[in-house]
Amino acid sequence: MTQSRINALTASGEKIAMLTCYDASFATLMEQADVDVLLVGDSLGMVLQGSNDTLDVSMQDMEYHTRCVANGADHTPIIADMPYGSDQDPLHALPNAHRLMAAGAHMVKLEGAKFDVVECLVANGIPVCGHLGFTPQSVHELGGYKVQGRDEASASQMLKDALALQQAGASMLVLEMVPAELAKTLTEALSIPTIGIGAGPHCDGQVLVVQDMLGIYPGKTPRFARNFLDGADSVQSALRHYVQAVKDGSFPTATHSF
Ligand code: KIV
Ligand code: NA
């Protein structure tokens, strides 16, 4: 169901509107607002648990929140993040991905260029979404929240990694904090849909952390986010405005891009 819905959107050229979601109430509201895909992101380590990064999120945390979201959503595809340390090699990733699927996910997402892991999960019937560009689980290695792929070498490496993820069987790719022009190149080179966050307007879809798009995260709001509650009279209408803005291309603009 997930795959056919996503394929239909991509084929029609309609933009995919994705949001992070961590509980049943929001899952129901997002479904009512026609959000296309719900992402149980490990960003929950920051926005729900109050950590400075996503490294402390456990498999149990991800299972719990995936179950909560699955209980609130009836027919909307759910993607669950593989948390830090759960997907280092196929041997560990497969049972962990099984746990997320059993909790109600339809697809799992993993960061970086772990081609053998993607291949193994897909061979075992688990759809996979990749995640390139700024990958928060590597925040220390990357030296902070920085746009990735700015120079020629890292841009061509990202293109190679994206194509290899597709080759390994990934069915979707999140691009985080990538220059808009590079995201455009990747989107044109790939047949699978790209979902951008701080990656410009040319991706096949967009995702935001729900706290950022409602302006309710007490920490720093990233420049690529827009507060959709601003000027809306309810959370429900803010969610609808977001979906509308992604569909009609009015979000993101150049101010939200690099
Ligand atoms: O964890 C998360 O919320 C994510 C999105 C920002 C893509 O991975
Ligand atoms: Na994540």
Coordinates of C-alpha atoms and ligand atoms in Angstrom, one line a residue:
M1 CA 0.0 0.0 0.0
T2 CA 2.8 2.4 1.0
Q3 CA 4.7 1.7 -2.2
S4 CA 1.8 2.0 -4.6
R5 CA 0.6 5.3 -3.0
I6 CA 4.1 6.8 -3.1
N7 CA 4.6 5.5 -6.7
A8 CA 1.3 7.1 -7.7
L9 CA 2.3 10.5 -6.2
T10 CA 5.7 10.4 -7.9
A11 CA 4.3 9.3 -11.2
S12 CA 1.7 12.1 -11.2
G13 CA 4.4 14.7 -10.3
E14 CA 2.4 15.6 -7.2
K15 CA 4.7 16.7 -4.4
I16 CA 4.9 14.4 -1.4
A17 CA 4.1 16.2 1.9
M18 CA 5.7 14.4 4.9
L19 CA 5.9 15.4 8.5
T20 CA 7.4 13.8 11.6
C21 CA 4.9 12.3 14.0
Y22 CA 5.4 10.6 17.3
D23 CA 2.0 10.0 18.8
A24 CA -1.5 8.9 18.0
S25 CA -3.3 12.2 18.4
F26 CA -1.0 13.9 15.8
A27 CA -1.2 10.9 13.6
T28 CA -5.0 11.2 13.4
L29 CA -4.8 15.0 12.8
M30 CA -2.2 14.6 10.1
E31 CA -4.2 11.9 8.4
Q32 CA -7.2 14.1 8.4
A33 CA -5.1 16.9 6.9
D34 CA -4.0 14.6 4.1
V35 CA -0.3 14.5 5.0
D36 CA 1.0 11.8 2.6
V37 CA 3.6 10.1 4.8
L38 CA 4.3 10.1 8.6
L39 CA 7.9 9.9 9.7
V40 CA 8.6 8.6 13.2
G41 CA 11.9 10.4 13.3
D42 CA 14.6 9.8 15.8
S43 CA 14.4 13.6 16.1
L44 CA 12.1 12.6 19.0
G45 CA 15.3 12.4 21.0
M46 CA 15.5 16.2 20.8
V47 CA 11.9 17.3 20.6
L48 CA 10.3 14.8 23.0
Q49 CA 13.2 13.7 25.2
G50 CA 15.1 17.0 25.4
S51 CA 18.5 15.7 24.3
N52 CA 21.0 17.8 22.4
D53 CA 21.2 15.2 19.6
T54 CA 19.6 12.0 18.4
L55 CA 22.3 9.6 19.7
D56 CA 20.5 8.5 22.8
V57 CA 17.4 7.2 21.1
S58 CA 16.8 3.5 21.7
M59 CA 15.1 0.7 19.7
Q60 CA 12.5 0.6 22.5
D61 CA 11.8 4.3 22.1
M62 CA 11.4 3.9 18.3
E63 CA 9.1 0.9 18.7
Y64 CA 7.0 2.7 21.3
H65 CA 6.4 5.8 19.2
T66 CA 5.9 3.8 16.0
R67 CA 3.2 1.9 17.8
C68 CA 1.6 5.1 19.0
V69 CA 1.6 6.6 15.5
A70 CA 0.3 3.4 14.0
N71 CA -2.6 3.4 16.5
G72 CA -3.7 6.9 15.4
A73 CA -3.2 6.4 11.6
D74 CA -5.6 4.3 9.6
H75 CA -4.2 4.3 6.1
T76 CA -1.3 6.8 6.0
P77 CA 2.1 5.2 5.3
I78 CA 4.5 5.3 8.3
I79 CA 8.3 5.4 8.0
A80 CA 10.3 4.7 11.2
D81 CA 13.9 5.7 11.8
M82 CA 16.5 3.1 12.6
P83 CA 18.1 4.7 15.7
Y84 CA 21.8 5.2 16.3
G85 CA 23.7 2.0 16.5
S86 CA 20.8 -0.2 15.4
D87 CA 21.8 -0.5 11.7
Q88 CA 25.6 -0.7 11.7
D89 CA 25.6 -4.1 9.8
P90 CA 23.0 -6.4 8.2
L91 CA 23.1 -8.9 11.1
H92 CA 21.9 -6.3 13.6
A93 CA 19.8 -4.2 11.3
L94 CA 17.5 -7.0 10.1
P95 CA 16.0 -8.0 13.5
N96 CA 15.8 -4.3 14.5
A97 CA 14.0 -3.4 11.3
H98 CA 11.6 -6.3 11.9
R99 CA 10.8 -4.8 15.3
L100 CA 9.9 -1.5 13.8
M101 CA 7.7 -3.2 11.1
A102 CA 6.0 -5.3 13.8
A103 CA 5.3 -2.0 15.7
G104 CA 3.4 -0.7 12.6
A105 CA 6.0 0.9 10.3
H106 CA 5.6 0.3 6.5
M107 CA 9.2 1.4 5.7
V108 CA 12.3 2.1 7.7
K109 CA 14.8 4.9 7.2
L110 CA 18.5 4.8 7.8
E111 CA 21.2 7.4 7.5
G112 CA 24.3 7.3 5.3
A113 CA 25.9 5.0 2.8
K114 CA 25.1 1.6 4.3
F115 CA 24.5 -0.2 1.0
D116 CA 24.9 -3.7 2.4
V117 CA 22.3 -3.0 5.1
V118 CA 19.8 -1.6 2.6
E119 CA 20.3 -4.6 0.3
C120 CA 19.7 -7.0 3.2
L121 CA 16.6 -5.3 4.4
V122 CA 15.1 -5.1 0.9
A123 CA 16.0 -8.7 0.2
N124 CA 13.9 -9.5 3.3
G125 CA 10.9 -7.6 2.2
I126 CA 11.5 -4.4 4.2
P127 CA 11.1 -1.2 2.2
V128 CA 13.9 1.3 2.9
C129 CA 14.2 5.1 2.8
G130 CA 17.8 6.4 2.6
H131 CA 19.0 9.7 4.2
L132 CA 21.9 11.7 2.8
G133 CA 23.3 15.2 3.3
F134 CA 23.4 16.3 6.9
T135 CA 22.8 13.1 8.8
P136 CA 22.2 14.0 12.5
Q137 CA 23.5 10.7 13.9
S138 CA 26.9 11.8 12.5
V139 CA 26.7 15.3 14.0
H140 CA 30.0 15.0 15.8
E141 CA 31.8 13.5 12.8
L142 CA 30.4 16.3 10.7
G143 CA 31.4 19.0 13.2
G144 CA 27.9 20.4 13.8
Y145 CA 24.8 21.4 11.9
K146 CA 26.3 22.2 8.5
V147 CA 25.1 22.2 4.9
Q148 CA 26.6 19.2 3.1
G149 CA 27.8 18.8 -0.5
R150 CA 28.9 22.4 -1.0
D151 CA 32.2 21.5 -2.7
E152 CA 32.6 19.5 -5.9
A153 CA 34.2 16.4 -4.3
S154 CA 31.5 16.0 -1.7
A155 CA 28.7 16.8 -4.2
S156 CA 29.9 14.1 -6.6
Q157 CA 30.3 11.7 -3.6
M158 CA 26.7 12.4 -2.6
L159 CA 25.5 11.7 -6.2
K160 CA 27.4 8.4 -6.2
D161 CA 26.0 7.4 -2.8
A162 CA 22.4 8.3 -3.9
L163 CA 22.7 6.2 -7.0
A164 CA 24.2 3.3 -5.0
L165 CA 21.4 3.5 -2.4
Q166 CA 18.9 3.3 -5.3
Q167 CA 20.8 0.4 -6.8
A168 CA 20.8 -1.4 -3.4
G169 CA 17.0 -1.2 -3.4
A170 CA 16.1 2.0 -1.5
S171 CA 12.6 3.2 -2.5
M172 CA 12.9 6.8 -1.3
L173 CA 15.7 9.2 -0.2
V174 CA 15.6 12.1 2.3
L175 CA 18.1 14.9 1.6
E176 CA 18.9 17.1 4.6
M177 CA 20.7 20.5 4.4
V178 CA 21.9 20.1 0.8
P179 CA 22.3 23.1 -1.6
A180 CA 19.2 23.4 -3.8
E181 CA 21.1 23.0 -7.0
L182 CA 22.7 19.7 -5.8
A183 CA 19.3 18.4 -4.6
K184 CA 17.9 19.2 -8.1
T185 CA 20.8 17.2 -9.7
L186 CA 20.1 14.3 -7.4
T187 CA 16.4 14.4 -8.0
E188 CA 16.9 14.4 -11.8
A189 CA 19.4 11.5 -11.6
L190 CA 17.3 9.2 -9.5
S191 CA 14.1 7.4 -10.3
I192 CA 13.1 7.1 -6.6
P193 CA 11.5 10.1 -5.0
T194 CA 13.7 12.6 -3.0
I195 CA 12.3 14.2 0.1
G196 CA 14.0 17.5 1.1
I197 CA 14.5 19.2 4.4
G198 CA 16.6 22.3 3.9
A199 CA 17.2 21.0 0.4
G200 CA 15.4 23.5 -1.8
P201 CA 12.2 23.3 -3.9
H202 CA 13.2 20.8 -6.5
C203 CA 12.8 17.6 -4.5
D204 CA 9.9 15.3 -5.1
G205 CA 8.6 16.0 -1.6
Q206 CA 9.3 17.9 1.7
V207 CA 9.5 16.9 5.3
L208 CA 9.7 19.0 8.5
V209 CA 9.8 18.2 12.2
V210 CA 6.3 19.0 13.3
Q211 CA 7.4 21.1 16.3
D212 CA 9.4 23.3 13.8
M213 CA 6.4 23.7 11.5
L214 CA 4.2 24.7 14.4
G215 CA 6.9 26.9 16.0
I216 CA 6.7 25.1 19.3
Y217 CA 10.2 23.8 19.7
P218 CA 11.9 25.8 22.5
G219 CA 15.3 25.3 21.0
K220 CA 16.7 26.9 17.9
T221 CA 14.4 26.7 14.8
P222 CA 16.3 25.9 11.7
R223 CA 16.3 28.5 8.9
F224 CA 14.7 26.0 6.5
A225 CA 11.6 25.7 8.6
R226 CA 8.4 27.8 8.4
N227 CA 6.0 28.4 11.2
F228 CA 2.6 27.3 9.7
L229 CA 0.7 28.0 12.9
D230 CA 1.5 31.7 12.3
G231 CA -1.7 33.1 10.9
A232 CA -3.6 29.8 11.2
D233 CA -6.4 29.5 13.7
S234 CA -5.7 25.9 14.8
V235 CA -3.1 23.1 14.6
Q236 CA -5.4 21.4 12.1
S237 CA -5.4 24.3 9.8
A238 CA -1.6 24.7 10.1
L239 CA -1.2 21.1 9.0
R240 CA -3.5 21.7 6.1
H241 CA -1.6 24.9 5.1
Y242 CA 1.6 22.9 5.2
V243 CA 0.3 20.2 2.9
Q244 CA -1.2 22.9 0.6
A245 CA 2.1 24.8 0.5
V246 CA 4.1 21.7 -0.4
K247 CA 1.7 20.7 -3.1
D248 CA 1.5 24.1 -4.8
G249 CA 5.3 24.7 -4.4
S250 CA 5.0 27.8 -2.3
F251 CA 7.1 26.0 0.4
P252 CA 10.1 26.0 0.4
T253 CA 11.2 29.3 -1.0
A254 CA 14.7 30.6 -1.5
T255 CA 14.8 31.9 2.1
H256 CA 14.4 28.3 3.3
S257 CA 17.1 26.9 1.0
F258 CA 20.8 26.9 0.7
Ligands
KIV1 O1 14.4 12.3 12.6 C1 13.9 13.1 11.8 O2 13.0 13.9 12.1 C2 14.4 13.1 10.4 C3 13.9 14.1 9.5 C4 14.3 15.5 9.9 C5 14.2 13.8 8.1 O3 15.1 12.2 10.1
NA2 NA 16.0 11.0 11.8

